[in-house]
Amino acid sequence: MKKIVVYYSLDGNTKYVAEIIAKKMNADILSLEPEIAYPTKGVKKYWNAGKDTMFSTNPKLKPYTFDADEYDEVILCTPTWSDGPATPINTFISENQSTLATKKISAFAGYRGHGAEKAIEKMRKAIGVDEISHKLTLVVPKEKPDKEKEQMINRFCNEFLEK
C-alpha cells in the first residue's frame, strides 16, 4: 500500500510530525505552500489565519504535484486554526476532493489550545468519507517535545503497519 503525507505547517510543528510519519512509514511527502505566505509572528499571524478560516477563504497554492492514482492512502497533517484545518489544507482538499474520497484517509492535527478533533472532523466532511482511518492530535510537538508525544506518534505509525 503506497502512502503519501500531505501537510501544511506555519510554525514547524506540523512539518516536524509529518516528516517523522513519512520516514517511519516509508511514505512520500508533499508540503503545501500558499502563494502568499501567512505571517509567522505577531498579531497578523493569528488575525490572517483566523480570518481566512472563519470566512472559508482558501489561499491559492504554489504549484504542486499530486497524482492520487499512485496512492492507496493519504495522511493529511495540519495545524488547527479556529477549530478547523489550516486553509492551505482546505485548498488541497477542495482541489482533490473527488480523488481523495476514493482513498483511505488518515489525519494529524496539531494545536495550541483546542479544536484538533473538530479540525479532523471538518476534513472528513469536506472530503466526503465516512471515516478517518487513523487520527493523531498533539499539542505543539516540536516546541514541547516529550516521551509521551513520541510514543503517540509511534503508535499512530504502528497502527498502519499492523493492518
PDB file of C-alpha atoms in Angstrom:
ATOM      1  CA  MET A   1       0.000   0.000   0.000  1.00  0.00           C
ATOM      2  CA  LYS A   2       1.632   3.237  -1.113  1.00  0.00           C
ATOM      3  CA  LYS A   3       1.135   6.249   1.149  1.00  0.00           C
ATOM      4  CA  ILE A   4       1.685   9.983   0.959  1.00  0.00           C
ATOM      5  CA  VAL A   5       1.846  12.514   3.776  1.00  0.00           C
ATOM      6  CA  VAL A   6       0.395  15.869   2.701  1.00  0.00           C
ATOM      7  CA  TYR A   7       0.976  18.737   5.093  1.00  0.00           C
ATOM      8  CA  TYR A   8       0.965  22.446   5.695  1.00  0.00           C
ATOM      9  CA  SER A   9       2.997  23.920   8.531  1.00  0.00           C
ATOM     10  CA  LEU A  10       3.271  27.508   9.696  1.00  0.00           C
ATOM     11  CA  ASP A  11       5.393  27.171  12.845  1.00  0.00           C
ATOM     12  CA  GLY A  12       7.216  23.945  12.043  1.00  0.00           C
ATOM     13  CA  ASN A  13       5.255  21.731  14.449  1.00  0.00           C
ATOM     14  CA  THR A  14       3.222  20.049  11.725  1.00  0.00           C
ATOM     15  CA  LYS A  15       6.271  19.678   9.484  1.00  0.00           C
ATOM     16  CA  TYR A  16       8.103  18.005  12.363  1.00  0.00           C
ATOM     17  CA  VAL A  17       5.373  15.379  12.807  1.00  0.00           C
ATOM     18  CA  ALA A  18       4.744  14.936   9.068  1.00  0.00           C
ATOM     19  CA  GLU A  19       8.415  14.181   8.429  1.00  0.00           C
ATOM     20  CA  ILE A  20       8.542  11.636  11.263  1.00  0.00           C
ATOM     21  CA  ILE A  21       5.402   9.901   9.980  1.00  0.00           C
ATOM     22  CA  ALA A  22       6.665   9.844   6.388  1.00  0.00           C
ATOM     23  CA  LYS A  23      10.026   8.405   7.447  1.00  0.00           C
ATOM     24  CA  LYS A  24       8.601   5.735   9.763  1.00  0.00           C
ATOM     25  CA  MET A  25       6.040   4.675   7.166  1.00  0.00           C
ATOM     26  CA  ASN A  26       8.303   4.961   4.131  1.00  0.00           C
ATOM     27  CA  ALA A  27       5.736   7.319   2.618  1.00  0.00           C
ATOM     28  CA  ASP A  28       6.119  10.071   0.077  1.00  0.00           C
ATOM     29  CA  ILE A  29       5.696  13.592   1.404  1.00  0.00           C
ATOM     30  CA  LEU A  30       4.154  16.742  -0.049  1.00  0.00           C
ATOM     31  CA  SER A  31       4.491  20.167   1.563  1.00  0.00           C
ATOM     32  CA  LEU A  32       1.816  22.679   0.617  1.00  0.00           C
ATOM     33  CA  GLU A  33       2.689  26.362   0.352  1.00  0.00           C
ATOM     34  CA  PRO A  34       0.304  29.248  -0.257  1.00  0.00           C
ATOM     35  CA  GLU A  35       1.342  31.670  -2.999  1.00  0.00           C
ATOM     36  CA  ILE A  36       1.171  34.445  -0.418  1.00  0.00           C
ATOM     37  CA  ALA A  37       2.726  33.216   2.803  1.00  0.00           C
ATOM     38  CA  TYR A  38       0.962  33.744   6.107  1.00  0.00           C
ATOM     39  CA  PRO A  39       2.772  35.935   8.652  1.00  0.00           C
ATOM     40  CA  THR A  40       4.665  33.883  11.227  1.00  0.00           C
ATOM     41  CA  LYS A  41       4.781  36.413  14.069  1.00  0.00           C
ATOM     42  CA  GLY A  42       2.677  38.935  15.894  1.00  0.00           C
ATOM     43  CA  VAL A  43      -0.995  39.736  15.764  1.00  0.00           C
ATOM     44  CA  LYS A  44      -1.156  39.407  11.957  1.00  0.00           C
ATOM     45  CA  LYS A  45      -0.217  35.719  12.254  1.00  0.00           C
ATOM     46  CA  TYR A  46      -3.376  34.943  14.234  1.00  0.00           C
ATOM     47  CA  TRP A  47      -5.568  37.548  12.576  1.00  0.00           C
ATOM     48  CA  ASN A  48      -4.899  36.435   8.989  1.00  0.00           C
ATOM     49  CA  ALA A  49      -5.096  32.711   9.695  1.00  0.00           C
ATOM     50  CA  GLY A  50      -8.191  33.028  11.869  1.00  0.00           C
ATOM     51  CA  LYS A  51      -9.971  35.354   9.444  1.00  0.00           C
ATOM     52  CA  ASP A  52      -9.348  33.076   6.469  1.00  0.00           C
ATOM     53  CA  THR A  53     -10.504  30.040   8.449  1.00  0.00           C
ATOM     54  CA  MET A  54     -13.675  31.671   9.757  1.00  0.00           C
ATOM     55  CA  PHE A  55     -14.656  33.052   6.343  1.00  0.00           C
ATOM     56  CA  SER A  56     -13.588  29.884   4.465  1.00  0.00           C
ATOM     57  CA  THR A  57     -11.132  31.839   2.326  1.00  0.00           C
ATOM     58  CA  ASN A  58      -8.819  29.258   0.850  1.00  0.00           C
ATOM     59  CA  PRO A  59      -5.499  30.558  -0.456  1.00  0.00           C
ATOM     60  CA  LYS A  60      -4.141  29.773  -3.868  1.00  0.00           C
ATOM     61  CA  LEU A  61      -1.287  27.283  -3.503  1.00  0.00           C
ATOM     62  CA  LYS A  62       2.090  27.273  -5.185  1.00  0.00           C
ATOM     63  CA  PRO A  63       2.170  24.567  -7.872  1.00  0.00           C
ATOM     64  CA  TYR A  64       2.500  21.045  -6.505  1.00  0.00           C
ATOM     65  CA  THR A  65       2.494  17.554  -7.948  1.00  0.00           C
ATOM     66  CA  PHE A  66      -0.035  15.061  -6.627  1.00  0.00           C
ATOM     67  CA  ASP A  67      -1.144  12.027  -8.625  1.00  0.00           C
ATOM     68  CA  ALA A  68      -3.787  10.367  -6.479  1.00  0.00           C
ATOM     69  CA  ASP A  69      -3.692   7.237  -8.620  1.00  0.00           C
ATOM     70  CA  GLU A  70      -0.245   6.487  -7.195  1.00  0.00           C
ATOM     71  CA  TYR A  71      -1.518   6.208  -3.605  1.00  0.00           C
ATOM     72  CA  ASP A  72      -3.803   3.971  -1.613  1.00  0.00           C
ATOM     73  CA  GLU A  73      -3.664   6.135   1.486  1.00  0.00           C
ATOM     74  CA  VAL A  74      -3.337   9.858   2.127  1.00  0.00           C
ATOM     75  CA  ILE A  75      -2.267  11.184   5.525  1.00  0.00           C
ATOM     76  CA  LEU A  76      -3.265  14.825   5.935  1.00  0.00           C
ATOM     77  CA  CYS A  77      -1.309  16.837   8.512  1.00  0.00           C
ATOM     78  CA  THR A  78      -2.413  20.287   9.611  1.00  0.00           C
ATOM     79  CA  PRO A  79      -2.208  22.816  12.377  1.00  0.00           C
ATOM     80  CA  THR A  80      -5.570  23.682  13.935  1.00  0.00           C
ATOM     81  CA  TRP A  81      -6.847  27.166  13.118  1.00  0.00           C
ATOM     82  CA  SER A  82     -10.098  28.343  14.738  1.00  0.00           C
ATOM     83  CA  ASP A  83     -11.260  24.746  15.312  1.00  0.00           C
ATOM     84  CA  GLY A  84     -10.554  23.816  11.692  1.00  0.00           C
ATOM     85  CA  PRO A  85      -7.730  22.688   9.454  1.00  0.00           C
ATOM     86  CA  ALA A  86      -5.320  25.297   8.119  1.00  0.00           C
ATOM     87  CA  THR A  87      -6.678  26.884   4.970  1.00  0.00           C
ATOM     88  CA  PRO A  88      -3.935  25.527   2.657  1.00  0.00           C
ATOM     89  CA  ILE A  89      -5.136  22.022   3.606  1.00  0.00           C
ATOM     90  CA  ASN A  90      -8.692  23.109   2.779  1.00  0.00           C
ATOM     91  CA  THR A  91      -7.498  24.292  -0.626  1.00  0.00           C
ATOM     92  CA  PHE A  92      -5.790  20.950  -1.254  1.00  0.00           C
ATOM     93  CA  ILE A  93      -8.927  19.049  -0.229  1.00  0.00           C
ATOM     94  CA  SER A  94     -11.075  21.249  -2.469  1.00  0.00           C
ATOM     95  CA  GLU A  95      -8.763  20.762  -5.446  1.00  0.00           C
ATOM     96  CA  ASN A  96      -8.580  16.978  -4.968  1.00  0.00           C
ATOM     97  CA  GLN A  97     -11.876  16.086  -3.290  1.00  0.00           C
ATOM     98  CA  SER A  98     -13.150  13.601  -5.858  1.00  0.00           C
ATOM     99  CA  THR A  99      -9.979  11.508  -5.794  1.00  0.00           C
ATOM    100  CA  LEU A 100      -9.422  11.857  -2.037  1.00  0.00           C
ATOM    101  CA  ALA A 101     -12.911  10.462  -1.458  1.00  0.00           C
ATOM    102  CA  THR A 102     -11.774   7.172  -3.009  1.00  0.00           C
ATOM    103  CA  LYS A 103      -8.724   6.834  -0.740  1.00  0.00           C
ATOM    104  CA  LYS A 104      -8.105   5.675   2.790  1.00  0.00           C
ATOM    105  CA  ILE A 105      -7.613   8.922   4.723  1.00  0.00           C
ATOM    106  CA  SER A 106      -5.758   9.435   7.994  1.00  0.00           C
ATOM    107  CA  ALA A 107      -5.020  12.685   9.772  1.00  0.00           C
ATOM    108  CA  PHE A 108      -2.804  14.522  12.218  1.00  0.00           C
ATOM    109  CA  ALA A 109      -3.848  17.848  13.724  1.00  0.00           C
ATOM    110  CA  GLY A 110      -1.549  19.883  15.912  1.00  0.00           C
ATOM    111  CA  TYR A 111      -2.891  22.523  18.241  1.00  0.00           C
ATOM    112  CA  ARG A 112      -2.075  25.100  20.903  1.00  0.00           C
ATOM    113  CA  GLY A 113      -5.420  25.405  22.655  1.00  0.00           C
ATOM    114  CA  HIS A 114      -8.230  23.194  21.394  1.00  0.00           C
ATOM    115  CA  GLY A 115     -10.169  22.129  18.331  1.00  0.00           C
ATOM    116  CA  ALA A 116      -7.943  19.441  16.795  1.00  0.00           C
ATOM    117  CA  GLU A 117     -10.698  16.802  16.787  1.00  0.00           C
ATOM    118  CA  LYS A 118     -13.044  19.335  15.184  1.00  0.00           C
ATOM    119  CA  ALA A 119     -10.402  20.092  12.543  1.00  0.00           C
ATOM    120  CA  ILE A 120     -10.142  16.401  11.664  1.00  0.00           C
ATOM    121  CA  GLU A 121     -13.927  16.093  11.511  1.00  0.00           C
ATOM    122  CA  LYS A 122     -14.131  19.103   9.183  1.00  0.00           C
ATOM    123  CA  MET A 123     -11.578  17.472   6.878  1.00  0.00           C
ATOM    124  CA  ARG A 124     -13.599  14.237   6.880  1.00  0.00           C
ATOM    125  CA  LYS A 125     -16.763  16.079   5.907  1.00  0.00           C
ATOM    126  CA  ALA A 126     -15.011  18.151   3.214  1.00  0.00           C
ATOM    127  CA  ILE A 127     -13.547  15.021   1.642  1.00  0.00           C
ATOM    128  CA  GLY A 128     -16.831  13.160   1.899  1.00  0.00           C
ATOM    129  CA  VAL A 129     -15.610   9.959   3.521  1.00  0.00           C
ATOM    130  CA  ASP A 130     -17.394   8.013   6.242  1.00  0.00           C
ATOM    131  CA  GLU A 131     -14.379   7.877   8.493  1.00  0.00           C
ATOM    132  CA  ILE A 132     -10.828   8.974   9.048  1.00  0.00           C
ATOM    133  CA  SER A 133      -8.880   5.747   9.351  1.00  0.00           C
ATOM    134  CA  HIS A 134      -6.246   6.847  11.878  1.00  0.00           C
ATOM    135  CA  LYS A 135      -6.187  10.053  13.931  1.00  0.00           C
ATOM    136  CA  LEU A 136      -3.492  11.789  15.920  1.00  0.00           C
ATOM    137  CA  THR A 137      -3.650  15.091  17.793  1.00  0.00           C
ATOM    138  CA  LEU A 138      -0.757  16.679  19.676  1.00  0.00           C
ATOM    139  CA  VAL A 139      -0.044  19.962  21.416  1.00  0.00           C
ATOM    140  CA  VAL A 140       2.957  21.767  19.825  1.00  0.00           C
ATOM    141  CA  PRO A 141       5.088  18.614  19.417  1.00  0.00           C
ATOM    142  CA  LYS A 142       8.236  20.331  18.130  1.00  0.00           C
ATOM    143  CA  GLU A 143       8.183  23.223  20.575  1.00  0.00           C
ATOM    144  CA  LYS A 144       7.475  20.993  23.574  1.00  0.00           C
ATOM    145  CA  PRO A 145       8.734  17.507  22.754  1.00  0.00           C
ATOM    146  CA  ASP A 146       8.409  14.715  25.296  1.00  0.00           C
ATOM    147  CA  LYS A 147       8.401  10.912  25.503  1.00  0.00           C
ATOM    148  CA  GLU A 148       4.610  10.693  25.602  1.00  0.00           C
ATOM    149  CA  LYS A 149       4.284  12.582  22.292  1.00  0.00           C
ATOM    150  CA  GLU A 150       6.958  10.368  20.727  1.00  0.00           C
ATOM    151  CA  GLN A 151       5.041   7.293  21.864  1.00  0.00           C
ATOM    152  CA  MET A 152       1.795   8.666  20.427  1.00  0.00           C
ATOM    153  CA  ILE A 153       3.463   9.263  17.051  1.00  0.00           C
ATOM    154  CA  ASN A 154       4.933   5.743  17.153  1.00  0.00           C
ATOM    155  CA  ARG A 155       1.520   4.215  17.999  1.00  0.00           C
ATOM    156  CA  PHE A 156      -0.076   6.172  15.150  1.00  0.00           C
ATOM    157  CA  CYS A 157       2.529   4.820  12.689  1.00  0.00           C
ATOM    158  CA  ASN A 158       2.408   1.283  14.084  1.00  0.00           C
ATOM    159  CA  GLU A 159      -1.346   1.115  13.543  1.00  0.00           C
ATOM    160  CA  PHE A 160      -0.661   1.266   9.806  1.00  0.00           C
ATOM    161  CA  LEU A 161       1.924  -1.466   9.948  1.00  0.00           C
ATOM    162  CA  GLU A 162      -0.424  -3.805  11.837  1.00  0.00           C
ATOM    163  CA  LYS A 163      -3.161  -3.574   9.196  1.00  0.00           C
TER     164      LYS A 163
END
